[in-house]
Tab-separated table of C-alpha atoms in Angstrom:
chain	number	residue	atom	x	y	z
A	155	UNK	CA	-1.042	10.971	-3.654
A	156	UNK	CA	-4.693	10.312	-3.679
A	157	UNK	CA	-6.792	10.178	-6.196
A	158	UNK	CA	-10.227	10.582	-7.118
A	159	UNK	CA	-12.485	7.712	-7.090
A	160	UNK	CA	-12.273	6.464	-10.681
A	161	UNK	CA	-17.130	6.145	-10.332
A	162	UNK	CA	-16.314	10.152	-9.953
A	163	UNK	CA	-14.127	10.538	-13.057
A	164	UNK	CA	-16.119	8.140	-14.985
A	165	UNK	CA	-19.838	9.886	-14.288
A	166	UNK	CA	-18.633	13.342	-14.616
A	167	UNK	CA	-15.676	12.517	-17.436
A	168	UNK	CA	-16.874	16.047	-19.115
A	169	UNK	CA	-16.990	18.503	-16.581
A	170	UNK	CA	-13.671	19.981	-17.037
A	171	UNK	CA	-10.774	21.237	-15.207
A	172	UNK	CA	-12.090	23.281	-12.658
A	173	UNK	CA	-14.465	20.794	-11.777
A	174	UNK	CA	-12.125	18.151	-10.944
A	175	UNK	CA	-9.976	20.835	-9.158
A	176	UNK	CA	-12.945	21.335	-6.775
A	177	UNK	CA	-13.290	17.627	-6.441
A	178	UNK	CA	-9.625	17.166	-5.814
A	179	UNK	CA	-9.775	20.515	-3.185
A	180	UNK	CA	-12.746	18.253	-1.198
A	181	UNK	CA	-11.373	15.054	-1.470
A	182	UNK	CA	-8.137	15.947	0.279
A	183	UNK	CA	-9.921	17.856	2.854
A	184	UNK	CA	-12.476	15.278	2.861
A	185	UNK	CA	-12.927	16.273	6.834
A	186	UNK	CA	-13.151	19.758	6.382
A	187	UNK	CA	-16.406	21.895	5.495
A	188	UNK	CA	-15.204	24.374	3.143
A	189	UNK	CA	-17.643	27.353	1.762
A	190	UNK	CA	-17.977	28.456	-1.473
A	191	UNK	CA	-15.734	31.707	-1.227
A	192	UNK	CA	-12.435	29.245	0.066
A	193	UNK	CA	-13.086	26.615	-2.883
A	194	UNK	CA	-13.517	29.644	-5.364
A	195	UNK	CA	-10.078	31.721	-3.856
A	196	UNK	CA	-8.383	27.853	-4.263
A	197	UNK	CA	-9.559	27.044	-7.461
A	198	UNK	CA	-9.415	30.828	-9.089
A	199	UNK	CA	-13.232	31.041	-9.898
A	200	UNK	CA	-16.572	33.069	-9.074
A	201	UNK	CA	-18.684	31.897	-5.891
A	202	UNK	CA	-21.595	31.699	-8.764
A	203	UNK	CA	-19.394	28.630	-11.200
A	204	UNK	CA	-18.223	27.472	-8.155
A	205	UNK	CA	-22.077	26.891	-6.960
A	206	UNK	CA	-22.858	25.500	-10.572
A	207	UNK	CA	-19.815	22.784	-10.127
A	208	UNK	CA	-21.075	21.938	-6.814
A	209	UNK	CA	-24.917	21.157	-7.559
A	210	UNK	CA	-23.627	18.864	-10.315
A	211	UNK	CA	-21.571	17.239	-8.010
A	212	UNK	CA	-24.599	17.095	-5.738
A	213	UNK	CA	-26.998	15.683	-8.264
A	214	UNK	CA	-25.077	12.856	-10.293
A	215	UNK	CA	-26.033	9.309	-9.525
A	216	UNK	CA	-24.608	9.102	-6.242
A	217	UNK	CA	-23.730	12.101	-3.321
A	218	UNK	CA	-20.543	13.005	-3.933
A	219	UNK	CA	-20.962	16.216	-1.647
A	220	UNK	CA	-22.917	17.472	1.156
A	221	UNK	CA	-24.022	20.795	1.842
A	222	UNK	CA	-25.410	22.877	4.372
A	223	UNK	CA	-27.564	25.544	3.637
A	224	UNK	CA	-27.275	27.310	6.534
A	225	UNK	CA	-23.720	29.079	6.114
A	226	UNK	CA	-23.387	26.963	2.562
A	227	UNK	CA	-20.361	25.098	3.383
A	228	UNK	CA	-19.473	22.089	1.235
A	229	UNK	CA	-17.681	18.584	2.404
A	230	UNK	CA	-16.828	15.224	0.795
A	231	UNK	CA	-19.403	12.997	1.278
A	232	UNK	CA	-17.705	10.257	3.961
A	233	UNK	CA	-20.392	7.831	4.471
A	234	UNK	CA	-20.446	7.295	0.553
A	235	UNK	CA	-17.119	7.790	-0.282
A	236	UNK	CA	-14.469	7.352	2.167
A	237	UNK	CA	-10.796	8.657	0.844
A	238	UNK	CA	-9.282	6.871	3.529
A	239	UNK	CA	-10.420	3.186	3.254
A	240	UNK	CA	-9.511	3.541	-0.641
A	241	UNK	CA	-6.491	5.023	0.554
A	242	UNK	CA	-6.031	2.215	2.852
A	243	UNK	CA	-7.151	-0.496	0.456
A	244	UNK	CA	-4.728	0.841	-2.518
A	245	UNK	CA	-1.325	0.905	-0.071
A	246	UNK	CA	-2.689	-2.839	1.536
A	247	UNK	CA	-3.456	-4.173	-2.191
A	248	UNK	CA	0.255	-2.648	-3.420
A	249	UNK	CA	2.094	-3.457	-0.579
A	250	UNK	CA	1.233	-7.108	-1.354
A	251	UNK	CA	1.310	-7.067	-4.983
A	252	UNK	CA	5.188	-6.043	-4.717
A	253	UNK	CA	5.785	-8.724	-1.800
A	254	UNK	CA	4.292	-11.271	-3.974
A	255	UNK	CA	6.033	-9.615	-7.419
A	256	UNK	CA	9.497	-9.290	-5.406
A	257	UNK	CA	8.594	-13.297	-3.988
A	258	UNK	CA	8.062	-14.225	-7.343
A	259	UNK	CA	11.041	-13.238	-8.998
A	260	UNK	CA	13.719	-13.783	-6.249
A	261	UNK	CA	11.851	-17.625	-5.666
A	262	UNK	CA	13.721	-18.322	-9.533
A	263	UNK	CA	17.199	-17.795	-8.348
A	264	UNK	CA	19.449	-19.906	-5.135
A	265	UNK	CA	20.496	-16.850	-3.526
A	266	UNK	CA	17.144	-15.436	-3.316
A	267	UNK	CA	15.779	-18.380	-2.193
A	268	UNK	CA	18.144	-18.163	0.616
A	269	UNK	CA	16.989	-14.483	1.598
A	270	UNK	CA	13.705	-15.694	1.504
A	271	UNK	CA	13.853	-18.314	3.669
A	272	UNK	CA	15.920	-16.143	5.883
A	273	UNK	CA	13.529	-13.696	5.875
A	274	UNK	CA	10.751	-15.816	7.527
A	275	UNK	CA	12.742	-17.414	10.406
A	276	UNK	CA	13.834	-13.480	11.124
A	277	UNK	CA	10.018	-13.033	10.736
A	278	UNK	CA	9.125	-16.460	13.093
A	279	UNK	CA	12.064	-14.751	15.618
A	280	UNK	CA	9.777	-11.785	16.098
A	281	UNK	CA	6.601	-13.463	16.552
A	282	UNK	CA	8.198	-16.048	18.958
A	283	UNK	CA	10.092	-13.122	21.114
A	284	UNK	CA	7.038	-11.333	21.189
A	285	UNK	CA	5.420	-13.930	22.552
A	286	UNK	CA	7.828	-14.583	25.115
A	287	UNK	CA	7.764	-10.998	25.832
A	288	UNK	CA	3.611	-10.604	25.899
A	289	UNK	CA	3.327	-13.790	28.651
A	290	UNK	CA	6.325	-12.181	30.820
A	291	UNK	CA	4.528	-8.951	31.168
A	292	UNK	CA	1.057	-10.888	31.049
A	293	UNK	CA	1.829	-12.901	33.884
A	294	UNK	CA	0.037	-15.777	32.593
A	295	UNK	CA	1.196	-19.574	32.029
A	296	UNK	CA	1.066	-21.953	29.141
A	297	UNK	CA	1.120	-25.420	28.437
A	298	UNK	CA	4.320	-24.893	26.991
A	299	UNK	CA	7.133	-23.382	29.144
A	300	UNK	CA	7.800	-19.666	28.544
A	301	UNK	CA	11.244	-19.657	28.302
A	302	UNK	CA	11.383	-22.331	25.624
A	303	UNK	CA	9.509	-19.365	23.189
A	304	UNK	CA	12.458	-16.970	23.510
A	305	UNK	CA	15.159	-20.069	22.727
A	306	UNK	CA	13.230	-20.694	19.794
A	307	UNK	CA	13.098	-17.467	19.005
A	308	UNK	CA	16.738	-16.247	19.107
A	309	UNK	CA	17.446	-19.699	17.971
A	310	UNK	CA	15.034	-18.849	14.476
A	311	UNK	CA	16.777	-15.427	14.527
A	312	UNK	CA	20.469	-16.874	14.616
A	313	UNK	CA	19.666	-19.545	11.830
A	314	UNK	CA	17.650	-16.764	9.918
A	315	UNK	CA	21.445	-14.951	9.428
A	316	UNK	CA	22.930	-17.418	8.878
A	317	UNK	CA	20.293	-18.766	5.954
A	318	UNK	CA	20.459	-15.305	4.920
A	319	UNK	CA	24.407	-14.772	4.485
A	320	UNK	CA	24.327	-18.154	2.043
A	321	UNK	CA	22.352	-15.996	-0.053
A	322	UNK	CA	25.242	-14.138	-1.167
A	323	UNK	CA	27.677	-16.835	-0.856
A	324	UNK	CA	25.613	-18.509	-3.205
A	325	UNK	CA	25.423	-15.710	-5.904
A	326	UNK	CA	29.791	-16.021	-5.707
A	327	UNK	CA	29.867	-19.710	-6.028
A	328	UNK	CA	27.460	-19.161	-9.083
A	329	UNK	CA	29.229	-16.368	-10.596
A	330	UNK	CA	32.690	-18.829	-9.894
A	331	UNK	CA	30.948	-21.825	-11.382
A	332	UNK	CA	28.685	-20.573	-14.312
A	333	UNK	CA	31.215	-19.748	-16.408
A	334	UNK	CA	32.960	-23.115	-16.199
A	335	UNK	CA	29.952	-24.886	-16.557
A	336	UNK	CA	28.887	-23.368	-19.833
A	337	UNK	CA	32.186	-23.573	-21.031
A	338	UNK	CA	32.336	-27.369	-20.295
A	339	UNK	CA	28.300	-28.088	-21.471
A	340	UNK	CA	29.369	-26.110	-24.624
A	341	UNK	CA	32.319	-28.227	-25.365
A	342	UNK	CA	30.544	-31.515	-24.553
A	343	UNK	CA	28.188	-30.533	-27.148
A	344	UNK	CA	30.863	-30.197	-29.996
């Protein structure tokens, strides 16, 4: 779910509930101009507090808001504030953060080391067959015949399973051999 930007919480940290219900109501409709009346029936206040919120949004040390004075409708201020690039940025940041996290920790062990590997010829497969596929429909030539990229790339993608299905094999062998091994290291040590 989306959040306010934490500049917002931070400059206007006592404002209150209702104000940061208004702020929430405008930054998830951040392309919509609401009026005063539709923030107040959302946010169960008068059209006067609702005004008084809204100016303080309006004058902290950035625009938060904009208004029109015409009909007095309200919107999130886009050009300043833009929910969906921090929306955007937080899922691209996270999304890597748990690749490299999940990298990380399966890297330690044989069997995920095997999945990983895997996981990049599948990965090499579909950037080869796509190429294949994007100079058949292009029409165009290469230096390097165009045939030779789909080979390669069901050729990645059959040695990408296979890499992949040691993974578990491996995790059996180890759960087979670990306990004979630490038996035997602990005896040698006696």
């Amino acid at each position: 779910m989306a959040q306010i930007p934490d500049s917002f919480q931070n400059e206007f940290s006592s404002k209150g509930e209702t104000f940061f219900e208004i702020a929430e109501l405008l930054y998830m409709n951040h392309g919509k101009q609401l009026t005063l009346d539709e923030i107040g029936e959302a946010v169960s206040v008068s059209k006067t507090r609702v005004s008084e919120l809204i100016q303080e949004m309006e004058e902290g040390d950035e625009a938060w808001i904009d208004k029109t004075e015409g009909q007095m409708t309200v919107v999130w201020n886009t050009e300043t504030h833009n929910p969906a690039s921090t929306e955007t940025k937080t899922a691209v940041g996270g999304f890597y953060r748990d690749l490299w996290g999940l990298l990380k920790r399966h890297s330690r062990t044989a069997p995920g080391m095997y999945v990983i590997i895997g996981s990049l010829m599948f990965a090499t497969a579909l950037i080869l067959i796509g190429t294949y596929i994007g100079f058949s429909l292009g029409g165009q030539s290469t230096g390097f015949p165009v045939r030779a990229y789909l080979v390669l790339g069901i050729s990645s993608f059959a040695a990408g399973g296979v890499v992949t299905a040691l993974g578990p094999f491996q995790a059996v062998v180890n759960r087979l051999l670990w306990p004979l091994l630490t038996t035997e290291v602990s005896e040698n040590e006696d």
